Amino acid sequence: MLIVMQAHATDEQVRAVCQKIEGLGYRAHAIPGAERTAIGLTGNQGEVEPAALEEMPGVQEVIRVTKPYKLVSRDIKPDNTVIRFAGTDATIGGPELAIIAGPCGIESREQAFAVAERVARAGAQFFRGGAYKPRTSPYSFQGLGEKGLQIMAEVREMFGLRIVTEAIDNESLELVDEYADIIQIGARNMQNFSLLKRAGRARKPVLLKRGMSATLEELLMAAEYIMSEGNYNVILCERGVRTFADHTRNTLDLSLIPAVQRLSHLPIVVDPSHGTGKRNKVTPMSRAAVAVGADGLIVEVHHQPDKALSDGMQSLYPDQFDELMVQVRQIAPVVGRTARSAVTPQPSAV
Ligand code: PEP
Ligand code: MN
């Protein structure tokens, strides 16, 4: 159920409605929008009698939500969610494209710094890199764990990039929540419901990757799990799905972007690296992702891809990432977006 408040409703009236809902034994989610606040009511098994809420001061209308997802829906918040980060003007979901770049995994301080320096210079606002790697083989590189998170925190200090890194279980999520700016939930965990609920109680925004055979509705329901626990800062991510096609690692389903944007106010970014698995397809698919209206990109970049401990084949060389940014910058205005400029090195003072 959705309680739409009047445009001029006061904070006190919003609070009173939330208290009423909680008094009835349900959960209230007040979601402020550009025009008005709406309050989502969750936790009810059956029908809720609307009369008691309809009569309250400041309430415009009470709507029964028939879709399975409620808090992710545009019904509760017609305007786009823009995620902001303290201490920086970087946003996700606003007019400026969010560019997240970095290696698949954090391998060493030297590697992380070498890549971070280049992606920051090219115009990325966010640095990605796994400290906990969910690998197909137990014998493959599993990530540096907390040491990797410490390196990422140093990258933030040094380059001013916000940090995105994956949590694979409740234990790692606790640490990632402490160190990172965005908690990544990987494709393999998209339906790990206990992990999603834990992420819903975290303080940091969550980047939720689409499962490799997840439908649009399953992705939105996974986001709903996070939001239902009170974390409303969720970023969706299309990273390719399994199909019969074998010229790429996965099939990047760009039609998901407009489909999500019709239904949900949440931002959605595209991962052309896992979406194709091939370095030579990352830039063309990045162009396409921006053209289709994605809110940003998450791209794997490595300074020595042939020596990478994971996903070297799909990692761009830093020079190729520079070129990707040049091309994306040209496409962005066509769809009413901007992309950050490259940082030109300052001539050294004499
Ligand atoms: C990753 O981002 O490195 C990763 C493992 O992605 P996914 O969960 O999409 O496979
Ligand atoms: Mn990877």
Coordinates of C-alpha atoms and ligand atoms in Angstrom, one line a residue:
M1 CA 0.0 0.0 0.0
L2 CA 1.1 3.5 -0.8
I3 CA 0.2 6.6 1.1
V4 CA 0.7 9.7 -1.1
M5 CA 1.0 12.9 1.0
Q6 CA -0.1 16.3 -0.2
A7 CA 2.6 18.5 -1.8
H8 CA 2.4 20.9 1.2
A9 CA 2.2 18.1 3.9
T10 CA 4.5 18.9 6.9
D11 CA 7.2 16.7 8.2
E12 CA 5.1 16.2 11.3
Q13 CA 2.2 14.9 9.3
V14 CA 4.5 12.5 7.5
R15 CA 5.8 11.4 10.9
A16 CA 2.3 10.9 12.2
V17 CA 1.4 8.6 9.3
C18 CA 4.6 6.6 9.8
Q19 CA 3.8 6.2 13.5
K20 CA 0.3 5.1 12.7
I21 CA 1.5 2.5 10.3
E22 CA 4.1 1.2 12.7
G23 CA 1.5 1.1 15.5
L24 CA -0.6 -1.2 13.3
G25 CA 2.4 -3.5 13.2
Y26 CA 3.7 -2.7 9.7
R27 CA 6.7 -1.0 8.4
A28 CA 6.7 2.6 7.0
H29 CA 9.1 3.8 4.3
A30 CA 8.9 7.6 3.8
I31 CA 10.3 8.3 0.4
P32 CA 10.6 12.1 -0.4
G33 CA 10.2 13.0 -4.1
A34 CA 10.5 16.2 -6.1
E35 CA 6.8 17.0 -5.7
R36 CA 5.7 15.2 -2.7
T37 CA 6.5 12.5 -0.1
A38 CA 5.0 9.0 -0.5
I39 CA 5.0 6.5 2.3
G40 CA 5.3 2.8 1.4
L41 CA 3.7 0.3 3.8
T42 CA 5.3 -3.1 3.9
G43 CA 5.1 -6.1 6.1
N44 CA 1.4 -6.8 5.7
Q45 CA 0.4 -10.3 4.7
G46 CA -3.1 -9.5 3.6
E47 CA -5.2 -6.4 2.9
V48 CA -4.8 -3.3 5.0
E49 CA -7.9 -1.2 5.7
P50 CA -7.2 2.2 4.1
A51 CA -9.9 4.3 5.9
A52 CA -7.8 5.1 9.1
L53 CA -4.9 6.4 7.0
E54 CA -7.0 8.2 4.4
E55 CA -8.5 10.5 7.0
M56 CA -5.2 11.6 8.5
P57 CA -4.1 15.3 8.0
G58 CA -1.8 15.8 5.0
V59 CA -2.8 12.6 3.2
Q60 CA -3.8 13.0 -0.4
E61 CA -4.6 9.4 -1.3
V62 CA -4.1 5.8 -0.4
I63 CA -3.3 3.5 -3.3
R64 CA -3.3 -0.3 -3.3
V65 CA -0.1 -1.4 -5.1
T66 CA -0.7 -4.4 -7.3
K67 CA 2.8 -4.9 -8.6
P68 CA 5.0 -7.3 -6.5
Y69 CA 7.6 -4.6 -6.1
K70 CA 6.7 -1.4 -4.2
L71 CA 9.6 0.6 -3.0
V72 CA 11.6 0.3 -6.3
S73 CA 8.6 1.4 -8.3
R74 CA 7.9 4.8 -9.9
D75 CA 4.5 4.6 -8.3
I76 CA 6.1 5.6 -5.0
K77 CA 8.7 8.0 -6.5
P78 CA 8.0 9.3 -10.0
D79 CA 11.3 11.2 -10.2
N80 CA 14.7 9.5 -10.7
T81 CA 16.8 8.7 -7.6
V82 CA 20.1 10.5 -7.5
I83 CA 22.7 9.1 -5.2
R84 CA 25.1 11.5 -3.6
F85 CA 28.4 11.0 -1.7
A86 CA 29.7 13.1 1.1
G87 CA 32.8 15.2 0.2
T88 CA 32.5 14.9 -3.6
D89 CA 30.2 16.2 -6.3
A90 CA 30.1 12.8 -7.9
T91 CA 26.5 11.4 -8.3
I92 CA 24.8 8.4 -9.7
G93 CA 21.5 8.9 -11.4
G94 CA 22.0 12.6 -12.1
P95 CA 22.7 14.3 -15.4
E96 CA 26.5 13.5 -15.2
L97 CA 27.3 9.9 -16.2
A98 CA 28.8 7.9 -13.3
I99 CA 32.0 6.3 -14.5
I100 CA 33.3 3.4 -12.4
A101 CA 36.6 1.9 -13.5
G102 CA 39.4 -0.2 -12.2
P103 CA 40.8 -3.8 -12.2
C104 CA 38.7 -6.9 -11.7
G105 CA 40.6 -7.7 -8.5
I106 CA 42.9 -5.7 -6.2
E107 CA 46.2 -7.6 -6.6
S108 CA 48.7 -5.3 -4.9
R109 CA 49.1 -1.6 -3.9
E110 CA 51.3 -1.0 -6.9
Q111 CA 48.7 -2.4 -9.3
A112 CA 45.8 -0.5 -7.7
F113 CA 47.7 2.8 -7.7
A114 CA 48.9 2.4 -11.3
V115 CA 45.3 1.8 -12.5
A116 CA 43.7 4.4 -10.2
E117 CA 46.0 7.1 -11.3
R118 CA 45.1 6.5 -15.0
V119 CA 41.3 6.1 -14.6
A120 CA 41.1 9.2 -12.4
R121 CA 43.0 11.2 -15.0
A122 CA 40.7 9.9 -17.7
G123 CA 37.6 11.2 -15.9
A124 CA 36.3 8.4 -13.7
Q125 CA 34.8 9.4 -10.4
F126 CA 34.7 5.9 -8.9
F127 CA 37.3 3.1 -8.6
R128 CA 36.3 -0.6 -8.7
G129 CA 38.2 -3.6 -7.6
G130 CA 37.4 -6.8 -5.8
A131 CA 39.0 -7.7 -2.5
Y132 CA 36.7 -10.8 -2.3
K133 CA 36.4 -12.6 -5.6
P134 CA 33.7 -15.2 -6.3
R135 CA 35.6 -17.4 -8.7
T136 CA 34.4 -20.4 -10.6
S137 CA 37.4 -22.4 -9.5
P138 CA 38.4 -22.7 -5.8
Y139 CA 42.1 -22.7 -7.0
S140 CA 41.8 -19.3 -8.7
F141 CA 42.8 -16.0 -7.1
Q142 CA 40.3 -15.3 -4.4
G143 CA 41.2 -11.7 -3.6
L144 CA 43.3 -10.1 -0.9
G145 CA 40.5 -9.8 1.6
E146 CA 40.8 -6.9 4.2
K147 CA 44.2 -6.1 2.9
G148 CA 42.6 -5.3 -0.5
L149 CA 40.0 -3.1 1.2
Q150 CA 42.8 -1.2 3.0
I151 CA 44.5 -0.6 -0.4
M152 CA 41.2 0.7 -1.8
A153 CA 40.9 3.1 1.1
E154 CA 44.4 4.4 0.3
V155 CA 43.3 4.9 -3.3
R156 CA 40.4 7.1 -2.1
E157 CA 42.8 9.2 0.0
M158 CA 45.3 9.5 -2.8
F159 CA 43.1 10.1 -5.9
G160 CA 39.8 11.3 -4.5
L161 CA 38.0 8.4 -6.2
R162 CA 35.0 6.8 -4.4
I163 CA 35.4 3.1 -3.9
V164 CA 33.2 0.3 -5.2
T165 CA 33.9 -3.3 -4.1
E166 CA 32.1 -6.6 -3.8
A167 CA 30.8 -8.3 -0.6
I168 CA 30.3 -12.0 -1.0
D169 CA 28.8 -12.9 2.4
N170 CA 27.7 -11.3 5.7
E171 CA 31.2 -11.3 7.1
S172 CA 32.8 -9.5 4.1
L173 CA 29.8 -7.2 3.9
E174 CA 30.5 -5.9 7.3
L175 CA 34.0 -5.0 6.4
V176 CA 33.1 -3.6 2.9
D177 CA 30.5 -1.4 4.6
E178 CA 33.3 0.0 6.8
Y179 CA 35.9 0.7 4.1
A180 CA 34.0 1.3 0.8
D181 CA 31.6 4.0 -0.6
I182 CA 29.5 1.5 -2.5
I183 CA 28.9 -2.2 -1.7
Q184 CA 28.7 -4.4 -4.8
I185 CA 26.5 -7.5 -4.8
G186 CA 27.7 -9.7 -7.6
A187 CA 25.6 -11.6 -10.2
R188 CA 26.1 -14.9 -8.4
N189 CA 24.6 -13.4 -5.2
M190 CA 21.7 -11.5 -6.8
Q191 CA 19.2 -13.9 -5.2
N192 CA 21.1 -14.5 -1.9
F193 CA 18.3 -13.1 0.0
S194 CA 19.9 -13.1 3.4
L195 CA 22.9 -11.2 2.0
L196 CA 20.4 -8.7 0.3
K197 CA 18.7 -8.2 3.6
R198 CA 22.0 -7.6 5.3
A199 CA 22.9 -5.1 2.6
G200 CA 19.6 -3.4 3.3
R201 CA 20.8 -2.7 6.8
A202 CA 24.1 -1.3 5.7
R203 CA 24.9 2.4 5.7
K204 CA 26.4 2.6 2.2
P205 CA 24.7 2.5 -1.2
V206 CA 24.5 -0.9 -2.9
L207 CA 25.4 -1.7 -6.5
L208 CA 23.3 -4.7 -7.4
K209 CA 24.4 -6.7 -10.4
R210 CA 21.8 -8.7 -12.5
G211 CA 22.0 -12.4 -12.0
M212 CA 23.2 -14.2 -15.2
S213 CA 19.7 -15.6 -15.9
A214 CA 17.6 -13.2 -13.9
T215 CA 14.5 -11.6 -15.4
L216 CA 13.7 -7.9 -15.0
E217 CA 11.2 -8.7 -12.3
E218 CA 13.7 -10.9 -10.4
L219 CA 16.2 -8.0 -10.5
L220 CA 13.7 -5.5 -9.2
M221 CA 12.6 -7.9 -6.5
A222 CA 16.2 -8.3 -5.4
A223 CA 16.4 -4.5 -5.1
E224 CA 13.2 -4.6 -3.2
Y225 CA 14.7 -6.9 -0.6
I226 CA 17.5 -4.3 0.0
M227 CA 15.0 -1.4 0.2
S228 CA 12.6 -3.2 2.4
E229 CA 15.2 -3.2 5.1
G230 CA 15.5 0.6 4.9
N231 CA 18.5 1.2 2.5
Y232 CA 17.0 3.2 -0.4
N233 CA 20.3 3.8 -2.2
V234 CA 20.4 1.0 -4.7
I235 CA 22.1 1.1 -8.1
L236 CA 21.1 -1.6 -10.6
C237 CA 23.6 -3.0 -13.0
E238 CA 23.2 -4.9 -16.3
R239 CA 26.2 -7.2 -16.8
G240 CA 25.1 -9.6 -19.5
V241 CA 23.1 -12.8 -19.3
R242 CA 23.7 -16.4 -20.4
T243 CA 22.4 -17.2 -23.9
F244 CA 23.3 -19.6 -26.7
A245 CA 25.6 -16.9 -28.2
D246 CA 29.3 -17.9 -27.9
H247 CA 31.0 -15.0 -29.6
T248 CA 30.9 -13.2 -26.2
R249 CA 31.1 -14.4 -22.6
N250 CA 27.6 -13.1 -21.9
T251 CA 25.0 -11.3 -23.9
L252 CA 24.7 -7.7 -22.8
D253 CA 21.0 -7.0 -22.7
L254 CA 20.8 -3.2 -23.3
S255 CA 17.0 -3.3 -23.7
L256 CA 16.9 -3.8 -19.9
I257 CA 17.8 -0.1 -19.4
P258 CA 14.7 1.5 -20.9
A259 CA 12.6 -1.3 -19.5
V260 CA 13.9 -0.6 -16.0
Q261 CA 13.6 3.1 -16.4
R262 CA 9.9 2.8 -17.2
L263 CA 9.2 0.9 -14.0
S264 CA 11.7 2.1 -11.5
H265 CA 13.2 5.3 -10.2
L266 CA 16.5 3.6 -9.4
P267 CA 19.6 4.4 -11.4
I268 CA 21.0 1.7 -13.7
V269 CA 24.6 1.3 -14.9
V270 CA 26.1 -1.0 -17.5
D271 CA 29.1 -3.4 -17.2
P272 CA 30.4 -3.9 -20.8
S273 CA 33.4 -5.9 -19.4
H274 CA 31.6 -8.9 -18.0
G275 CA 28.8 -8.2 -20.5
T276 CA 31.1 -9.2 -23.4
G277 CA 34.2 -10.8 -21.9
K278 CA 36.3 -9.4 -24.8
R279 CA 38.4 -6.3 -24.6
N280 CA 37.7 -5.3 -28.2
K281 CA 33.9 -5.2 -27.6
V282 CA 34.0 -3.1 -24.4
T283 CA 34.3 0.4 -26.1
P284 CA 31.6 -0.2 -28.7
M285 CA 29.2 -1.6 -26.1
S286 CA 30.0 1.4 -23.8
R287 CA 29.0 3.7 -26.6
A288 CA 25.7 1.8 -27.0
A289 CA 25.1 1.8 -23.2
V290 CA 25.4 5.5 -23.0
A291 CA 23.2 6.0 -26.1
V292 CA 20.5 3.8 -24.7
G293 CA 20.3 6.0 -21.6
A294 CA 22.3 4.2 -18.9
D295 CA 23.2 6.3 -15.9
G296 CA 26.9 5.2 -16.0
L297 CA 29.4 2.5 -16.8
I298 CA 31.5 0.0 -14.8
V299 CA 34.6 -0.9 -16.7
E300 CA 37.5 -3.2 -16.0
V301 CA 40.9 -1.6 -16.6
H302 CA 44.3 -3.0 -15.9
H303 CA 47.8 -1.6 -16.6
Q304 CA 49.1 -5.1 -17.4
P305 CA 46.1 -7.1 -18.5
D306 CA 48.2 -10.1 -19.7
K307 CA 49.4 -10.5 -16.1
A308 CA 46.0 -9.9 -14.4
L309 CA 45.0 -12.5 -11.9
S310 CA 41.4 -12.3 -13.1
D311 CA 39.5 -11.1 -16.2
G312 CA 42.6 -9.9 -18.1
M313 CA 41.0 -10.7 -21.4
Q314 CA 38.2 -8.2 -20.9
S315 CA 40.3 -5.5 -19.2
L316 CA 41.1 -2.4 -21.1
Y317 CA 44.6 -0.9 -21.3
P318 CA 44.6 2.6 -19.7
D319 CA 45.1 4.1 -23.2
Q320 CA 42.0 2.3 -24.4
F321 CA 40.1 3.6 -21.4
D322 CA 41.2 7.2 -22.3
E323 CA 39.7 6.6 -25.8
L324 CA 36.5 5.1 -24.4
M325 CA 36.0 8.3 -22.4
V326 CA 36.7 10.5 -25.4
Q327 CA 33.9 8.6 -27.3
V328 CA 31.5 8.5 -24.4
R329 CA 31.9 12.3 -24.0
Q330 CA 30.7 12.8 -27.6
I331 CA 27.7 10.6 -27.2
A332 CA 26.5 11.8 -23.7
P333 CA 25.0 15.2 -24.9
V334 CA 22.9 13.4 -27.5
V335 CA 21.0 11.8 -24.7
G336 CA 21.0 14.9 -22.5
R337 CA 23.9 13.8 -20.3
T338 CA 27.4 15.0 -19.5
A339 CA 30.6 13.1 -19.0
R340 CA 33.4 14.4 -16.9
S341 CA 36.5 15.8 -18.6
A342 CA 39.9 14.3 -18.5
V343 CA 42.2 15.9 -16.0
T344 CA 45.0 17.6 -17.9
P345 CA 48.3 17.4 -16.0
Q346 CA 49.2 20.8 -14.6
P347 CA 52.5 22.1 -15.9
S348 CA 54.9 21.9 -12.9
A349 CA 55.6 25.1 -11.1
V350 CA 58.9 26.8 -11.8
Ligands
PEP1 C1 33.1 -8.3 -11.0 O1 32.5 -7.2 -11.1 O2 34.3 -8.5 -11.0 C2 32.2 -9.5 -11.0 C3 32.6 -10.6 -10.5 O3 31.0 -9.3 -11.6 P1 29.7 -10.2 -11.8 O4 29.2 -10.5 -10.4 O5 28.8 -9.4 -12.7 O6 30.2 -11.5 -12.5
MN2 MN 35.8 -9.3 -13.2

